[in-house]
């Protein structure tokens, strides 16, 4: 059984991830140095109650935690993507507002200049 979810890397980056949850991957001892030496020593543990009962208790909890973590990462990724999109939209709106304000001010200034030219032209016509 595999789960596919959005892995949260950073606010600007989320990546798709695939994780195997069942069967639980076995943990193999690593080789020291990669020179064909003996495998790393794994101590033998004493389990009470029996390993079967312990696995029976821990397996559902492990599955729950893995699924919950995947849901949390997906939710975090979604919120980060939305926040980034809204930030970009806000910046675009501010840029548009600035350009519209500049266009409005230029049109207003042109209107004022035209009115002044009409007034000055009328005054010159009355003089002369």
PDB file of C-alpha atoms in Angstrom:
ATOM      1  CA  UNK A   1       0.000   0.000   0.000  1.00  0.00           C
ATOM      2  CA  UNK A   2       1.384   3.364  -1.036  1.00  0.00           C
ATOM      3  CA  UNK A   3       0.260   6.886  -0.232  1.00  0.00           C
ATOM      4  CA  UNK A   4       0.814   9.796  -2.577  1.00  0.00           C
ATOM      5  CA  UNK A   5       0.859  13.280  -1.076  1.00  0.00           C
ATOM      6  CA  UNK A   6       2.364  16.750  -1.450  1.00  0.00           C
ATOM      7  CA  UNK A   7       5.573  16.930   0.530  1.00  0.00           C
ATOM      8  CA  UNK A   8       6.254  20.350   2.056  1.00  0.00           C
ATOM      9  CA  UNK A   9       9.831  21.417   1.306  1.00  0.00           C
ATOM     10  CA  UNK A  10       9.570  25.184   1.762  1.00  0.00           C
ATOM     11  CA  UNK A  11       7.068  28.003   1.347  1.00  0.00           C
ATOM     12  CA  UNK A  12       7.972  28.254  -2.323  1.00  0.00           C
ATOM     13  CA  UNK A  13       8.405  24.551  -3.043  1.00  0.00           C
ATOM     14  CA  UNK A  14       6.205  21.525  -2.570  1.00  0.00           C
ATOM     15  CA  UNK A  15       6.938  18.226  -4.269  1.00  0.00           C
ATOM     16  CA  UNK A  16       4.833  15.146  -4.910  1.00  0.00           C
ATOM     17  CA  UNK A  17       5.889  12.198  -2.764  1.00  0.00           C
ATOM     18  CA  UNK A  18       5.135   8.481  -2.748  1.00  0.00           C
ATOM     19  CA  UNK A  19       5.583   6.492   0.447  1.00  0.00           C
ATOM     20  CA  UNK A  20       5.115   2.797   1.059  1.00  0.00           C
ATOM     21  CA  UNK A  21       3.208   2.159   4.267  1.00  0.00           C
ATOM     22  CA  UNK A  22       2.355  -1.535   3.916  1.00  0.00           C
ATOM     23  CA  UNK A  23       4.136  -3.881   4.092  1.00  0.00           C
ATOM     24  CA  UNK A  24       6.460  -2.073   6.434  1.00  0.00           C
ATOM     25  CA  UNK A  25       9.903  -1.925   4.814  1.00  0.00           C
ATOM     26  CA  UNK A  26      12.425  -4.014   6.715  1.00  0.00           C
ATOM     27  CA  UNK A  27      15.401  -2.297   8.274  1.00  0.00           C
ATOM     28  CA  UNK A  28      18.593  -3.840   6.995  1.00  0.00           C
ATOM     29  CA  UNK A  29      21.844  -3.238   8.845  1.00  0.00           C
ATOM     30  CA  UNK A  30      24.151  -1.011   6.826  1.00  0.00           C
ATOM     31  CA  UNK A  31      27.589  -2.023   5.696  1.00  0.00           C
ATOM     32  CA  UNK A  32      30.438  -0.146   7.322  1.00  0.00           C
ATOM     33  CA  UNK A  33      32.696   1.608   4.844  1.00  0.00           C
ATOM     34  CA  UNK A  34      31.328  -0.258   1.821  1.00  0.00           C
ATOM     35  CA  UNK A  35      34.370  -2.587   1.684  1.00  0.00           C
ATOM     36  CA  UNK A  36      32.505  -5.840   2.163  1.00  0.00           C
ATOM     37  CA  UNK A  37      33.039  -5.865   5.911  1.00  0.00           C
ATOM     38  CA  UNK A  38      30.600  -7.558   8.271  1.00  0.00           C
ATOM     39  CA  UNK A  39      27.212  -5.935   8.674  1.00  0.00           C
ATOM     40  CA  UNK A  40      26.755  -3.513  11.549  1.00  0.00           C
ATOM     41  CA  UNK A  41      25.921  -5.109  14.868  1.00  0.00           C
ATOM     42  CA  UNK A  42      22.248  -5.009  15.807  1.00  0.00           C
ATOM     43  CA  UNK A  43      21.622  -5.939  19.421  1.00  0.00           C
ATOM     44  CA  UNK A  44      19.000  -8.540  20.179  1.00  0.00           C
ATOM     45  CA  UNK A  45      16.097  -7.015  22.070  1.00  0.00           C
ATOM     46  CA  UNK A  46      13.987  -8.700  24.696  1.00  0.00           C
ATOM     47  CA  UNK A  47      10.324  -8.019  23.945  1.00  0.00           C
ATOM     48  CA  UNK A  48       7.654  -8.347  26.583  1.00  0.00           C
ATOM     49  CA  UNK A  49       4.863  -8.930  25.668  1.00  0.00           C
ATOM     50  CA  UNK A  50       5.650 -11.060  22.629  1.00  0.00           C
ATOM     51  CA  UNK A  51       6.811  -9.400  19.397  1.00  0.00           C
ATOM     52  CA  UNK A  52       3.558 -10.439  17.687  1.00  0.00           C
ATOM     53  CA  UNK A  53       1.432  -8.713  20.308  1.00  0.00           C
ATOM     54  CA  UNK A  54       3.684  -5.663  20.248  1.00  0.00           C
ATOM     55  CA  UNK A  55       3.415  -5.429  16.455  1.00  0.00           C
ATOM     56  CA  UNK A  56      -0.350  -5.900  16.726  1.00  0.00           C
ATOM     57  CA  UNK A  57      -0.546  -2.889  19.051  1.00  0.00           C
ATOM     58  CA  UNK A  58       1.967  -0.692  17.255  1.00  0.00           C
ATOM     59  CA  UNK A  59       0.969  -1.306  13.622  1.00  0.00           C
ATOM     60  CA  UNK A  60      -2.363   0.587  13.737  1.00  0.00           C
ATOM     61  CA  UNK A  61      -0.691   3.494  15.545  1.00  0.00           C
ATOM     62  CA  UNK A  62       2.142   3.549  13.034  1.00  0.00           C
ATOM     63  CA  UNK A  63      -0.317   3.606  10.124  1.00  0.00           C
ATOM     64  CA  UNK A  64      -2.335   6.369  11.787  1.00  0.00           C
ATOM     65  CA  UNK A  65       0.770   8.516  12.349  1.00  0.00           C
ATOM     66  CA  UNK A  66       2.015   8.025   8.776  1.00  0.00           C
ATOM     67  CA  UNK A  67      -1.375   8.919   7.292  1.00  0.00           C
ATOM     68  CA  UNK A  68      -1.767  11.881   9.639  1.00  0.00           C
ATOM     69  CA  UNK A  69       1.704  13.175   8.741  1.00  0.00           C
ATOM     70  CA  UNK A  70       0.876  12.900   5.025  1.00  0.00           C
ATOM     71  CA  UNK A  71      -2.376  14.810   5.587  1.00  0.00           C
ATOM     72  CA  UNK A  72      -0.576  17.513   7.571  1.00  0.00           C
ATOM     73  CA  UNK A  73       2.123  17.918   4.922  1.00  0.00           C
ATOM     74  CA  UNK A  74      -0.506  18.097   2.183  1.00  0.00           C
ATOM     75  CA  UNK A  75      -2.471  20.696   4.129  1.00  0.00           C
ATOM     76  CA  UNK A  76       0.677  22.710   4.837  1.00  0.00           C
ATOM     77  CA  UNK A  77       1.647  22.552   1.161  1.00  0.00           C
ATOM     78  CA  UNK A  78      -1.812  23.726   0.123  1.00  0.00           C
ATOM     79  CA  UNK A  79      -1.763  26.651   2.554  1.00  0.00           C
ATOM     80  CA  UNK A  80       1.748  27.636   1.450  1.00  0.00           C
ATOM     81  CA  UNK A  81       0.716  27.551  -2.216  1.00  0.00           C
ATOM     82  CA  UNK A  82      -2.395  29.620  -1.481  1.00  0.00           C
ATOM     83  CA  UNK A  83      -0.403  32.114   0.552  1.00  0.00           C
ATOM     84  CA  UNK A  84       2.169  32.476  -2.229  1.00  0.00           C
ATOM     85  CA  UNK A  85      -0.589  32.896  -4.833  1.00  0.00           C
ATOM     86  CA  UNK A  86      -2.351  35.531  -2.737  1.00  0.00           C
ATOM     87  CA  UNK A  87       0.930  37.378  -2.162  1.00  0.00           C
ATOM     88  CA  UNK A  88       1.581  37.427  -5.917  1.00  0.00           C
ATOM     89  CA  UNK A  89      -1.998  38.597  -6.572  1.00  0.00           C
ATOM     90  CA  UNK A  90      -1.621  41.386  -4.000  1.00  0.00           C
ATOM     91  CA  UNK A  91       1.627  42.547  -5.629  1.00  0.00           C
ATOM     92  CA  UNK A  92      -0.022  42.497  -9.076  1.00  0.00           C
ATOM     93  CA  UNK A  93      -2.984  44.515  -7.736  1.00  0.00           C
ATOM     94  CA  UNK A  94      -0.661  47.074  -6.168  1.00  0.00           C
ATOM     95  CA  UNK A  95       1.246  47.415  -9.451  1.00  0.00           C
ATOM     96  CA  UNK A  96      -2.030  47.860 -11.346  1.00  0.00           C
ATOM     97  CA  UNK A  97      -3.241  50.412  -8.794  1.00  0.00           C
ATOM     98  CA  UNK A  98       0.002  52.371  -9.150  1.00  0.00           C
ATOM     99  CA  UNK A  99      -0.247  52.433 -12.956  1.00  0.00           C
ATOM    100  CA  UNK A 100      -3.937  53.456 -12.836  1.00  0.00           C
ATOM    101  CA  UNK A 101      -3.173  56.214 -10.321  1.00  0.00           C
ATOM    102  CA  UNK A 102      -0.413  57.492 -12.605  1.00  0.00           C
ATOM    103  CA  UNK A 103      -2.762  57.442 -15.631  1.00  0.00           C
ATOM    104  CA  UNK A 104      -5.467  59.251 -13.627  1.00  0.00           C
ATOM    105  CA  UNK A 105      -3.015  61.919 -12.455  1.00  0.00           C
ATOM    106  CA  UNK A 106      -1.747  62.479 -16.023  1.00  0.00           C
ATOM    107  CA  UNK A 107      -5.322  62.812 -17.347  1.00  0.00           C
ATOM    108  CA  UNK A 108      -6.217  65.190 -14.516  1.00  0.00           C
ATOM    109  CA  UNK A 109      -3.111  67.284 -15.162  1.00  0.00           C
ATOM    110  CA  UNK A 110      -3.927  67.421 -18.895  1.00  0.00           C
ATOM    111  CA  UNK A 111      -7.481  68.545 -18.068  1.00  0.00           C
ATOM    112  CA  UNK A 112      -6.215  71.275 -15.730  1.00  0.00           C
ATOM    113  CA  UNK A 113      -3.688  72.427 -18.328  1.00  0.00           C
ATOM    114  CA  UNK A 114      -6.407  72.570 -21.023  1.00  0.00           C
ATOM    115  CA  UNK A 115      -8.660  74.625 -18.719  1.00  0.00           C
ATOM    116  CA  UNK A 116      -5.840  77.050 -17.939  1.00  0.00           C
ATOM    117  CA  UNK A 117      -5.077  77.417 -21.641  1.00  0.00           C
ATOM    118  CA  UNK A 118      -8.769  78.223 -22.298  1.00  0.00           C
ATOM    119  CA  UNK A 119      -8.802  80.811 -19.498  1.00  0.00           C
ATOM    120  CA  UNK A 120      -5.551  82.409 -20.676  1.00  0.00           C
ATOM    121  CA  UNK A 121      -6.784  82.374 -24.280  1.00  0.00           C
ATOM    122  CA  UNK A 122     -10.068  84.041 -23.247  1.00  0.00           C
ATOM    123  CA  UNK A 123      -8.221  86.676 -21.226  1.00  0.00           C
ATOM    124  CA  UNK A 124      -5.907  87.422 -24.164  1.00  0.00           C
ATOM    125  CA  UNK A 125      -8.937  87.718 -26.488  1.00  0.00           C
ATOM    126  CA  UNK A 126     -10.592  90.226 -24.130  1.00  0.00           C
ATOM    127  CA  UNK A 127      -7.396  92.316 -23.976  1.00  0.00           C
ATOM    128  CA  UNK A 128      -6.786  92.575 -27.543  1.00  0.00           C
TER     129      UNK A 128
END
